[in-house]
Short mmCIF file of C-alpha atoms and ligand atoms in Angstrom, two decimals:
data_model
loop_
_atom_site.label_atom_id
_atom_site.label_comp_id
_atom_site.label_asym_id
_atom_site.label_seq_id
_atom_site.Cartn_x
_atom_site.Cartn_y
_atom_site.Cartn_z
CA MET A 542 15.30 53.81 261.63
CA THR A 543 17.27 57.04 262.17
CA THR A 544 16.43 59.67 264.73
CA THR A 545 16.10 63.15 263.17
CA PRO A 546 12.37 63.56 262.47
CA LEU A 547 11.48 64.22 258.84
CA LYS A 548 9.73 67.57 258.45
CA LEU A 549 7.94 68.41 255.22
CA PHE A 550 6.10 71.52 254.11
CA ASN A 551 2.42 70.74 253.67
CA SER A 552 0.84 73.12 251.14
CA LEU A 553 -2.58 72.38 252.59
CA THR A 554 -1.77 73.67 256.07
CA ARG A 555 1.09 75.93 254.88
CA GLN A 556 3.23 74.54 257.67
CA LEU A 557 6.22 72.33 258.21
CA GLU A 558 4.89 69.06 259.57
CA GLU A 559 6.55 66.01 260.97
CA PHE A 560 6.04 63.02 258.70
CA GLN A 561 3.79 60.49 260.44
CA PRO A 562 3.06 57.58 258.13
CA VAL A 563 -0.50 56.33 257.74
CA HIS A 564 0.81 52.74 257.79
CA PRO A 565 3.66 52.27 260.29
CA GLY A 566 7.03 51.90 258.57
CA GLU A 567 5.62 52.67 255.13
CA ALA A 568 5.45 55.72 252.90
CA ARG A 569 2.92 55.93 250.07
CA VAL A 570 3.46 58.71 247.57
CA TYR A 571 1.59 59.76 244.43
CA SER A 572 3.08 62.21 241.91
CA CYS A 573 1.07 63.80 239.12
CA GLY A 574 2.75 62.64 235.97
CA PRO A 575 3.19 64.14 232.53
CA THR A 576 0.58 64.70 229.85
CA VAL A 577 2.16 62.83 226.98
CA TYR A 578 1.18 65.04 224.03
CA ASN A 579 4.69 66.46 223.61
CA TYR A 580 8.23 66.10 224.96
CA PRO A 581 8.69 67.16 228.56
CA HIS A 582 10.77 70.31 229.01
CA ILE A 583 13.43 70.46 231.70
CA GLY A 584 11.02 72.40 233.95
CA ASN A 585 8.66 69.42 233.94
CA MET A 586 11.59 67.19 234.80
CA ARG A 587 12.35 69.36 237.86
CA ALA A 588 9.04 68.07 239.28
CA TYR A 589 10.27 64.48 239.00
CA VAL A 590 13.76 65.17 240.34
CA PHE A 591 12.00 66.67 243.37
CA ALA A 592 9.66 63.67 243.76
CA ASP A 593 12.66 61.36 243.38
CA VAL A 594 14.63 63.13 246.13
CA LEU A 595 11.54 62.88 248.35
CA GLY A 596 11.29 59.14 247.65
CA ARG A 597 15.01 58.58 248.20
CA THR A 598 14.83 60.51 251.48
CA LEU A 599 11.93 58.36 252.68
CA SER A 600 13.92 55.22 251.78
CA PHE A 601 17.05 56.64 253.48
CA LYS A 602 15.01 57.13 256.63
CA GLY A 603 13.95 53.51 256.57
CA TYR A 604 10.40 53.68 255.23
CA LYS A 605 9.19 51.10 252.78
CA LEU A 606 8.32 53.33 249.86
CA THR A 607 5.48 52.82 247.39
CA HIS A 608 5.70 55.56 244.79
CA VAL A 609 3.16 55.93 241.98
CA ILE A 610 3.46 58.27 239.00
CA ASN A 611 0.68 58.51 236.45
CA ILE A 612 0.83 59.00 232.71
CA THR A 613 -1.97 61.27 231.47
CA ASP A 614 -2.93 60.06 228.03
CA VAL A 615 -6.46 61.48 228.02
CA GLY A 616 -8.44 64.35 229.48
CA HIS A 617 -5.96 67.20 230.11
CA LEU A 618 -7.34 70.27 228.35
CA THR A 619 -5.32 73.08 226.80
CA ASP A 620 -6.82 75.31 229.51
CA ASP A 621 -6.91 74.20 233.14
CA ALA A 622 -10.49 75.54 233.42
CA ASP A 623 -13.10 73.67 231.41
CA ALA A 624 -12.51 75.51 228.17
CA GLY A 625 -10.20 74.34 225.43
CA GLU A 626 -9.48 71.09 223.72
CA ASP A 627 -7.99 67.86 224.96
CA LYS A 628 -4.22 68.28 224.55
CA MET A 629 -3.88 64.76 223.19
CA GLU A 630 -6.75 65.11 220.66
CA LYS A 631 -5.36 68.46 219.49
CA MET A 632 -1.84 67.13 218.88
CA ALA A 633 -3.20 64.04 217.13
CA ALA A 634 -5.29 66.20 214.78
CA GLU A 635 -2.33 68.51 214.02
CA ARG A 636 -0.10 65.57 213.24
CA ALA A 637 -2.79 63.42 211.59
CA GLN A 638 -1.66 60.55 213.83
CA SER A 639 -3.41 58.26 216.26
CA ILE A 640 -3.50 59.39 219.87
CA TRP A 641 -2.20 56.00 220.95
CA ASP A 642 0.94 56.43 218.81
CA ILE A 643 1.49 59.92 220.14
CA ALA A 644 1.06 58.75 223.74
CA LYS A 645 3.48 55.87 223.20
CA HIS A 646 6.15 58.05 221.60
CA TYR A 647 6.10 60.78 224.26
CA THR A 648 5.78 58.34 227.16
CA GLU A 649 8.96 56.66 225.97
CA ALA A 650 10.68 60.04 225.55
CA TYR A 651 9.69 60.94 229.11
CA TRP A 652 10.97 57.63 230.46
CA ALA A 653 14.28 58.22 228.68
CA ASP A 654 14.63 61.54 230.54
CA VAL A 655 13.69 59.84 233.82
CA LYS A 656 16.49 57.34 233.28
CA ALA A 657 19.04 59.95 232.19
CA LEU A 658 18.37 61.98 235.33
CA ASN A 659 18.83 58.91 237.53
CA ILE A 660 15.26 59.18 238.79
CA ARG A 661 14.34 55.85 240.37
CA GLN A 662 11.53 53.86 238.82
CA PRO A 663 8.34 54.20 240.86
CA ALA A 664 6.65 51.05 242.11
CA LYS A 665 3.97 51.67 239.49
CA TRP A 666 3.31 53.88 236.48
CA THR A 667 -0.47 54.24 236.22
CA ILE A 668 -1.72 54.90 232.69
CA ALA A 669 -4.95 56.92 232.75
CA THR A 670 -6.69 55.08 229.90
CA GLU A 671 -6.28 51.79 231.79
CA TYR A 672 -8.48 53.09 234.64
CA ILE A 673 -11.58 54.24 232.72
CA PRO A 674 -14.04 51.72 234.29
CA ALA A 675 -12.77 52.64 237.75
CA MET A 676 -13.21 56.34 236.91
CA ILE A 677 -16.80 55.74 235.84
CA ASP A 678 -17.49 53.83 239.08
CA PHE A 679 -15.97 56.64 241.15
CA ALA A 680 -18.03 59.26 239.31
CA LYS A 681 -21.20 57.16 239.76
CA SER A 682 -20.59 56.90 243.49
CA ILE A 683 -20.46 60.69 243.98
CA ALA A 684 -22.79 61.82 241.17
CA ASP A 685 -26.07 61.95 243.12
CA LYS A 686 -24.84 64.03 246.01
CA HIS A 687 -22.16 66.15 244.39
CA CYS A 688 -22.68 66.45 240.64
CA TYR A 689 -25.10 67.75 238.04
CA GLU A 690 -25.41 67.16 234.34
CA LEU A 691 -25.18 69.75 231.57
CA ASP A 692 -25.20 69.19 227.80
CA SER A 693 -21.41 69.22 227.82
CA GLY A 694 -20.87 66.78 230.66
CA LEU A 695 -21.14 65.84 234.32
CA TYR A 696 -20.01 68.67 236.60
CA PHE A 697 -18.84 68.65 240.19
CA ASP A 698 -20.63 71.18 242.41
CA VAL A 699 -17.87 72.60 244.64
CA SER A 700 -20.40 74.00 247.14
CA THR A 701 -21.21 70.42 248.22
CA VAL A 702 -17.87 69.95 250.03
CA ALA A 703 -16.43 71.86 252.95
CA ASP A 704 -13.46 74.22 252.49
CA TYR A 705 -13.28 74.06 248.69
CA GLY A 706 -10.13 75.81 247.47
CA ARG A 707 -8.36 75.81 250.82
CA LEU A 708 -5.21 74.53 249.12
CA ALA A 709 -5.04 77.35 246.57
CA ARG A 710 -6.30 80.20 248.72
CA ALA A 711 -6.38 82.28 245.55
CA VAL A 712 -9.51 84.31 246.06
CA THR A 713 -10.71 87.02 243.68
CA GLU A 714 -13.53 89.55 244.20
CA GLU A 715 -15.93 86.96 242.84
CA GLY A 716 -14.85 84.62 245.60
CA GLU A 717 -13.20 82.11 243.30
CA GLY A 718 -9.82 81.70 241.75
CA ARG A 719 -11.22 81.16 238.26
CA ILE A 720 -13.49 82.25 235.47
CA ASP A 721 -16.81 80.77 234.52
CA GLU A 722 -16.21 79.24 231.08
CA VAL A 723 -19.21 76.95 230.63
CA ASP A 724 -22.87 78.01 230.36
CA GLY A 725 -25.06 76.60 233.08
CA LYS A 726 -22.43 75.99 235.78
CA ARG A 727 -23.78 76.55 239.27
CA ASN A 728 -20.49 77.93 240.62
CA ALA A 729 -17.59 79.40 238.68
CA ALA A 730 -15.24 76.83 240.17
CA ASP A 731 -17.37 73.79 239.25
CA PHE A 732 -15.48 71.44 236.97
CA ALA A 733 -16.22 68.62 234.56
CA ILE A 734 -15.61 65.12 235.79
CA TRP A 735 -16.99 63.58 232.59
CA ARG A 736 -16.88 65.42 229.24
CA LYS A 737 -19.53 64.29 226.76
CA THR A 738 -18.60 63.99 223.12
CA PRO A 739 -20.64 66.75 221.40
CA ALA A 740 -23.55 65.42 219.31
CA GLY A 741 -22.49 64.58 215.77
CA GLU A 742 -18.78 64.44 216.66
CA LYS A 743 -16.48 61.50 217.15
CA ARG A 744 -13.45 61.66 219.36
CA GLN A 745 -10.49 59.34 218.92
CA MET A 746 -10.73 58.49 222.60
CA GLU A 747 -14.24 58.05 223.97
CA TRP A 748 -16.01 55.55 226.20
CA ASP A 749 -19.63 54.76 227.05
CA SER A 750 -20.83 56.02 230.42
CA PRO A 751 -24.13 56.69 232.22
CA TRP A 752 -23.76 60.30 230.97
CA GLY A 753 -23.25 59.35 227.34
CA LYS A 754 -20.17 58.77 225.23
CA GLY A 755 -17.25 60.82 226.36
CA ALA A 756 -13.98 61.03 228.26
CA PRO A 757 -13.03 61.58 231.89
CA GLY A 758 -11.97 64.91 233.30
CA TRP A 759 -8.28 65.21 234.11
CA HIS A 760 -8.84 65.73 237.85
CA LEU A 761 -10.94 62.58 238.11
CA GLU A 762 -8.06 60.50 236.78
CA CYS A 763 -5.66 61.37 239.58
CA SER A 764 -8.26 60.88 242.33
CA VAL A 765 -9.05 57.43 241.00
CA MET A 766 -5.50 56.23 240.31
CA SER A 767 -4.08 57.48 243.61
CA GLY A 768 -6.98 56.08 245.66
CA GLN A 769 -7.05 52.74 243.87
CA VAL A 770 -3.35 52.01 244.09
CA LEU A 771 -2.41 53.60 247.40
CA GLY A 772 -5.72 53.62 249.30
CA PHE A 773 -7.24 56.74 250.93
CA PRO A 774 -5.77 58.35 252.89
CA PHE A 775 -2.22 57.90 251.66
CA ASP A 776 0.82 59.84 252.82
CA ILE A 777 2.04 62.37 250.26
CA HIS A 778 0.76 63.81 246.99
CA THR A 779 3.19 65.84 244.86
CA GLY A 780 3.11 68.06 241.79
CA GLY A 781 4.33 71.35 240.39
CA ILE A 782 3.12 74.57 241.97
CA ASP A 783 0.65 75.22 239.13
CA HIS A 784 -1.31 72.20 240.33
CA ARG A 785 -1.86 73.87 243.70
CA GLU A 786 -4.29 76.28 242.07
CA ILE A 787 -6.80 74.14 240.16
CA HIS A 788 -5.90 70.49 239.62
CA HIS A 789 -5.21 69.57 243.24
CA PRO A 790 -8.10 71.56 244.82
CA ASN A 791 -10.38 69.69 242.41
CA GLU A 792 -8.82 66.32 243.22
CA ILE A 793 -9.27 67.13 246.90
CA ALA A 794 -12.95 68.04 246.43
CA GLN A 795 -13.58 64.70 244.67
CA ASN A 796 -11.67 62.80 247.36
CA GLN A 797 -13.71 64.48 250.08
CA ALA A 798 -16.91 63.57 248.26
CA PHE A 799 -15.72 59.99 247.91
CA CYS A 800 -14.43 59.43 251.46
CA CYS A 801 -16.26 61.88 253.65
CA THR A 802 -17.58 65.38 253.24
CA ASN A 803 -15.78 66.63 256.29
CA GLY A 804 -13.75 69.83 256.25
CA LEU A 805 -10.04 70.04 255.61
CA ASP A 806 -9.11 70.87 259.19
CA GLN A 807 -7.91 67.27 259.14
CA ALA A 808 -5.59 66.86 256.19
CA ARG A 809 -6.46 63.23 255.70
CA ASN A 810 -9.97 64.23 254.60
CA SER A 811 -8.34 65.47 251.40
CA GLY A 812 -7.22 61.96 250.42
CA ALA A 813 -3.53 62.53 251.28
CA ASN A 814 -2.02 63.70 254.54
CA ILE A 815 0.57 65.98 252.93
CA TRP A 816 0.40 67.90 249.64
CA MET A 817 3.79 69.05 248.36
CA HIS A 818 4.59 71.31 245.41
CA ASN A 819 7.82 72.14 243.67
CA ASN A 820 8.32 75.66 242.39
CA PHE A 821 9.00 76.47 238.74
CA LEU A 822 12.12 76.36 236.71
CA ILE A 823 12.02 79.67 234.87
CA GLU A 824 13.87 81.29 232.02
CA ARG A 825 15.11 84.85 232.20
CA SER A 826 12.24 85.79 229.92
CA GLY A 827 9.65 84.23 232.27
CA LYS A 828 7.88 80.89 232.71
CA MET A 829 9.25 77.97 230.74
CA SER A 830 6.97 76.81 227.98
CA LYS A 831 6.99 74.24 225.23
CA SER A 832 6.16 76.75 222.53
CA SER A 833 8.39 79.75 223.17
CA GLY A 834 11.96 80.14 221.92
CA GLU A 835 14.44 77.28 222.16
CA PHE A 836 12.53 74.26 223.49
CA LEU A 837 14.53 73.31 226.55
CA ARG A 838 14.40 69.55 226.39
CA LEU A 839 16.93 67.45 228.25
CA GLN A 840 18.09 66.22 224.84
CA LEU A 841 19.05 69.77 223.86
CA LEU A 842 21.33 69.96 226.90
CA ILE A 843 22.84 66.60 225.95
CA ASP A 844 23.32 67.72 222.32
CA LYS A 845 25.16 70.77 223.56
CA GLY A 846 27.52 68.43 225.36
CA TYR A 847 26.24 68.49 228.94
CA HIS A 848 25.88 65.32 230.93
CA PRO A 849 22.21 65.13 232.06
CA LEU A 850 23.25 64.73 235.70
CA ALA A 851 24.66 68.27 235.54
CA TYR A 852 21.01 69.32 235.26
CA ARG A 853 20.12 67.14 238.25
CA MET A 854 22.92 68.89 240.16
CA MET A 855 21.46 72.24 239.12
CA CYS A 856 18.08 71.23 240.58
CA LEU A 857 19.64 70.00 243.83
CA GLN A 858 21.48 73.27 244.33
CA ALA A 859 18.17 75.07 244.85
CA HIS A 860 15.46 74.34 247.39
CA TYR A 861 12.50 72.70 245.69
CA ARG A 862 10.16 75.43 246.95
CA SER A 863 12.25 78.23 245.40
CA GLU A 864 12.07 79.35 241.82
CA LEU A 865 15.12 78.30 239.88
CA GLU A 866 16.33 80.28 236.89
CA PHE A 867 17.87 78.27 234.11
CA SER A 868 20.99 79.60 232.40
CA TRP A 869 23.73 77.92 230.40
CA GLU A 870 26.34 79.48 232.73
CA GLY A 871 24.52 77.96 235.71
CA LEU A 872 24.48 74.58 234.02
CA GLN A 873 28.20 74.85 233.25
CA ALA A 874 28.91 75.67 236.92
CA ALA A 875 26.82 72.67 238.02
CA LEU A 876 28.78 70.45 235.64
CA VAL A 877 32.11 71.62 237.08
CA ARG A 878 30.84 71.02 240.61
CA LEU A 879 29.75 67.54 239.66
CA LYS A 880 33.15 66.82 238.08
CA ARG A 881 34.96 67.88 241.24
CA MET A 882 32.76 65.61 243.34
CA VAL A 883 33.23 62.67 240.99
CA MET A 884 37.01 63.09 241.08
CA ALA A 885 37.13 63.43 244.86
CA TYR A 886 34.91 60.38 245.25
CA ARG A 887 37.09 58.42 242.84
CA LYS A 888 40.19 59.28 244.87
CA TRP A 889 38.66 57.81 248.03
CA ALA A 890 37.36 54.75 246.22
CA ASP A 891 40.84 54.15 244.69
CA ASN A 892 42.51 54.51 248.08
CA LEU A 893 40.11 52.00 249.47
CA LYS A 894 40.70 49.56 246.60
CA GLU A 895 44.44 49.82 247.01
CA GLY A 896 44.11 49.19 250.75
CA ARG A 897 45.65 52.57 251.60
CA MET A 898 44.48 52.97 255.19
CA THR A 899 45.34 55.93 257.34
CA PRO A 900 46.85 54.97 260.68
CA GLY A 901 45.12 56.40 263.73
CA ASP A 902 42.31 55.93 266.12
CA CYS A 903 39.53 54.02 264.39
CA TRP A 904 36.85 55.34 266.70
CA GLU A 905 37.94 58.93 266.11
CA ARG A 906 37.71 58.51 262.32
CA GLU A 907 34.22 57.11 262.52
CA ARG A 908 33.18 59.87 264.86
CA VAL A 909 34.08 62.44 262.20
CA THR A 910 32.21 60.77 259.36
CA ASN A 911 29.24 59.82 261.54
CA ALA A 912 28.89 63.44 262.58
CA LEU A 913 28.85 64.43 258.91
CA VAL A 914 26.23 61.81 258.09
CA ALA A 915 24.12 63.15 260.96
CA ARG A 916 24.45 66.71 259.60
CA PHE A 917 23.52 65.45 256.15
CA GLU A 918 20.47 63.74 257.56
CA ALA A 919 19.46 66.87 259.47
CA ALA A 920 19.68 68.91 256.25
CA ILE A 921 17.65 66.52 254.16
CA SER A 922 15.13 66.00 256.99
CA GLY A 923 14.51 69.75 257.11
CA ASP A 924 12.03 69.82 254.21
CA LEU A 925 14.58 68.30 251.80
CA ASN A 926 17.28 70.95 252.03
CA THR A 927 19.35 69.54 249.19
CA ALA A 928 21.52 72.65 248.92
CA ASP A 929 22.84 72.18 252.48
CA ALA A 930 23.03 68.42 252.03
CA LEU A 931 25.30 68.88 248.99
CA THR A 932 27.65 71.06 251.00
CA VAL A 933 27.93 68.39 253.70
CA LEU A 934 28.65 65.78 251.03
CA GLU A 935 31.43 67.99 249.66
CA GLU A 936 32.87 68.51 253.14
CA THR A 937 32.93 64.74 253.57
CA LEU A 938 34.77 64.24 250.29
CA ALA A 939 37.27 66.95 251.25
CA LEU A 940 38.25 65.28 254.56
CA LYS A 941 41.95 64.79 255.09
CA GLY A 942 43.72 62.07 257.02
CA THR A 943 40.56 60.03 257.45
CA ALA A 944 40.21 56.37 256.67
CA PRO A 945 38.98 55.79 253.11
CA GLU A 946 36.55 53.12 254.25
CA CYS A 947 34.75 55.64 256.47
CA VAL A 948 34.67 58.43 253.89
CA ALA A 949 33.70 56.22 250.96
CA THR A 950 30.90 54.62 252.98
CA ALA A 951 29.57 57.94 254.26
CA ALA A 952 29.67 59.55 250.80
CA GLU A 953 28.00 56.57 249.20
CA HIS A 954 25.27 56.71 251.82
CA MET A 955 24.67 60.40 251.11
CA ASP A 956 24.69 59.92 247.35
CA ARG A 957 21.91 57.40 247.66
CA VAL A 958 19.73 60.41 248.45
CA MET A 959 21.32 62.89 246.04
CA GLY A 960 21.32 60.38 243.18
CA LEU A 961 24.34 61.89 241.43
CA ASN A 962 25.84 58.50 240.70
CA LEU A 963 29.24 59.61 242.01
CA GLY A 964 30.57 56.08 242.22
CA TYR A 965 29.70 55.21 238.63
CA LEU A 966 30.24 58.35 236.59
CA GLN A 967 33.47 58.43 234.61
CA ARG A 968 35.23 61.75 234.37
CA THR A 969 35.40 61.36 230.60
CA GLU A 970 31.57 61.29 230.50
CA LEU A 971 31.54 64.71 232.11
CA ARG A 972 33.50 66.45 229.38
CA LEU A 973 31.48 68.98 227.42
CA ARG A 974 30.90 67.07 224.25
CA PRO A 975 28.70 68.91 221.74
CA LYS A 976 27.03 66.67 219.19
CA ALA A 977 28.61 68.72 216.36
CA VAL A 978 32.15 67.66 217.37
CA THR A 979 33.20 64.54 215.46
CA ILE A 980 36.75 63.85 216.72
CA THR A 981 36.85 60.82 219.01
CA GLU A 982 38.42 60.67 222.45
CA ALA A 983 40.95 58.07 221.23
CA GLU A 984 42.05 60.44 218.44
CA ILE A 985 42.44 63.29 220.89
CA GLU A 986 44.46 61.13 223.30
CA ALA A 987 46.73 59.99 220.44
CA VAL A 988 47.53 63.60 219.44
CA LEU A 989 48.09 64.51 223.09
CA THR A 990 50.58 61.66 223.49
CA GLN A 991 52.51 62.93 220.45
CA ARG A 992 52.40 66.41 221.93
CA LYS A 993 53.75 65.20 225.28
CA GLU A 994 56.64 63.52 223.48
CA ALA A 995 57.35 66.72 221.52
CA ARG A 996 57.35 68.75 224.71
CA ALA A 997 59.64 66.25 226.44
CA ALA A 998 62.03 66.66 223.52
CA LYS A 999 61.67 70.45 223.84
CA ASP A 1000 60.24 70.54 220.32
CA PHE A 1001 57.83 73.40 221.10
CA ALA A 1002 57.08 74.14 217.45
CA THR A 1003 55.55 70.65 217.00
CA SER A 1004 53.79 70.90 220.35
CA ASP A 1005 52.16 74.22 219.37
CA ARG A 1006 51.22 72.91 215.94
CA LEU A 1007 49.49 69.88 217.49
CA ARG A 1008 47.64 72.11 219.91
CA ASP A 1009 46.44 74.33 217.05
CA GLU A 1010 45.33 71.29 215.07
CA LEU A 1011 43.21 70.15 218.00
CA ALA A 1012 41.83 73.66 218.47
CA ALA A 1013 40.70 73.65 214.83
CA GLN A 1014 38.61 70.57 215.65
CA GLY A 1015 37.01 72.19 218.70
CA VAL A 1016 39.37 70.68 221.31
CA GLU A 1017 40.92 73.01 223.83
CA VAL A 1018 44.12 71.69 225.44
CA MET A 1019 44.21 72.53 229.15
CA ASP A 1020 47.83 72.44 230.32
CA GLY A 1021 48.11 72.51 234.12
CA ASP A 1022 44.34 72.41 234.75
CA PRO A 1023 43.84 72.09 238.53
CA LEU A 1024 41.05 69.58 238.00
CA GLY A 1025 43.43 67.39 236.04
CA TRP A 1026 41.51 67.53 232.77
CA ASP A 1027 43.92 67.45 229.83
CA TRP A 1028 41.44 68.87 227.36
CA LYS A 1029 37.89 69.98 226.86
CA LEU A 1030 35.57 70.42 223.94
CA GLY A 1031 34.46 73.96 223.24
CA GLU A 1032 30.83 74.75 222.47
P1 LIG B 881 2.33 68.45 232.62
O1 LIG B 881 2.96 67.48 231.68
O2 LIG B 881 2.04 69.79 231.98
O3 LIG B 881 1.10 67.89 233.31
O4 LIG B 881 3.41 68.78 233.75
C1 LIG B 881 4.16 67.80 234.41
C2 LIG B 881 4.68 68.33 235.75
O5 LIG B 881 5.59 69.42 235.55
C3 LIG B 881 3.59 68.89 236.66
O6 LIG B 881 3.85 68.46 237.99
C4 LIG B 881 3.75 70.39 236.53
O7 LIG B 881 3.25 71.04 237.66
C5 LIG B 881 5.26 70.50 236.41
N1 LIG B 881 5.76 71.72 235.76
C6 LIG B 881 5.27 72.34 234.64
N2 LIG B 881 6.06 73.38 234.29
C7 LIG B 881 7.07 73.44 235.19
C8 LIG B 881 8.21 74.30 235.37
N3 LIG B 881 8.49 75.29 234.54
N4 LIG B 881 9.03 74.06 236.42
C9 LIG B 881 8.77 73.05 237.29
N5 LIG B 881 7.72 72.20 237.19
C10 LIG B 881 6.88 72.39 236.15
ZN1 LIG B 882 -2.72 64.79 238.79
#
């Protein structure tokens, strides 16, 4: 195991804390997963790039990682308070489709984005509807001391646990971060852990329970799946910053009720030692949403010709706790940066393959790259400073007169954390290639060969004509491009 201690920002204590695993040598992490009623937008995917970098960092530092991400296929309402409809039921009604088909379709779409962004598979995907009996058991075990029943469901009384809302710290004049939406609640912040199906109605998804037919509350799901698979307390719980306000305080209250009712002066009483939250990806017009304007799905970026890892690069350039504004210019810049890194990496890998060694003191060469790896590790260990870590990776790739075996090894080591796939990406994959362009790369290369011949024969009229023909098909010829690209596809 390496030496720089890993420090992470714990939202619960609002402090940087040194990572101390609950089980020596292991790291157990739970990430709140998507609600699969629609495609994820690229903001949602920022949450999983962040969780992936966290997991890769823990592996890099030698911990045996168990990462769990859930799939919410029941229970998440259109409003985070207890008003509104189940997102899944609503979409199913609008589409006149079964919830199960909708869940399957959007889960697969989400997994496709996970793969495209080179996010590692977690040890387990927990599907909420597969844990209903365990959710009922959990609710039964805390019901007497912490819950009360209303016509609409079983509610958690937040006054029965110490320090409710400590995570959010969003306090209004009424003393709570939220509005009372349900008649009969004892406290405005009380929340449903079981939602009864209203009399005379039938939901597509409903189960029998001691409180009547109904469905679990969204918060209950995550408490049960994280506790069952990872065991309380586990190490790290992640999610987007919106979850810091309602979802996670409610999970914490349930976990406290389940494990202990002690206060949160000891983080482990919350169920996880560290709670981490990524900030939002925003659009110039404000928060990203699935309904407003152009729906920013990863597939839209791909259709416009961007390699999905350019978006990963864009995420890594910002600290996960900072807001990140999406723009097409920013994405273009991230793509160019990725291209440069891929080409530099390729150069070192080729040198290595061809056995081109640099003469000199072996120890000295290793000293240089080892120092860079140590700086990389210090950056990533400082609350996942990916922006600094990227700079160190670039410095490594830009070394001169150093042995390729040292540079290639160091860069590969660093990219295991960054996940940019530098050793596998082909530069041709990184060309902007909008879906609308139909000309193939082989056709472009054939015209370019003809053009080279024309230029060699000083037949500039033919050379210009060929260039114009390519331009008419959306291909811009880039003579003398410093990055060595012969052409690119315009948007
Ligand atoms: P959902 O599918 O709505 O439950 O969201 C999935 C994940 O995306 C959660 O961790 C959210 O907190 C996170 N999230 C939602 N919107 C954004 C955004 N604009 N930027 C970053 N993360 C987000
Ligand atoms: Zn959750």
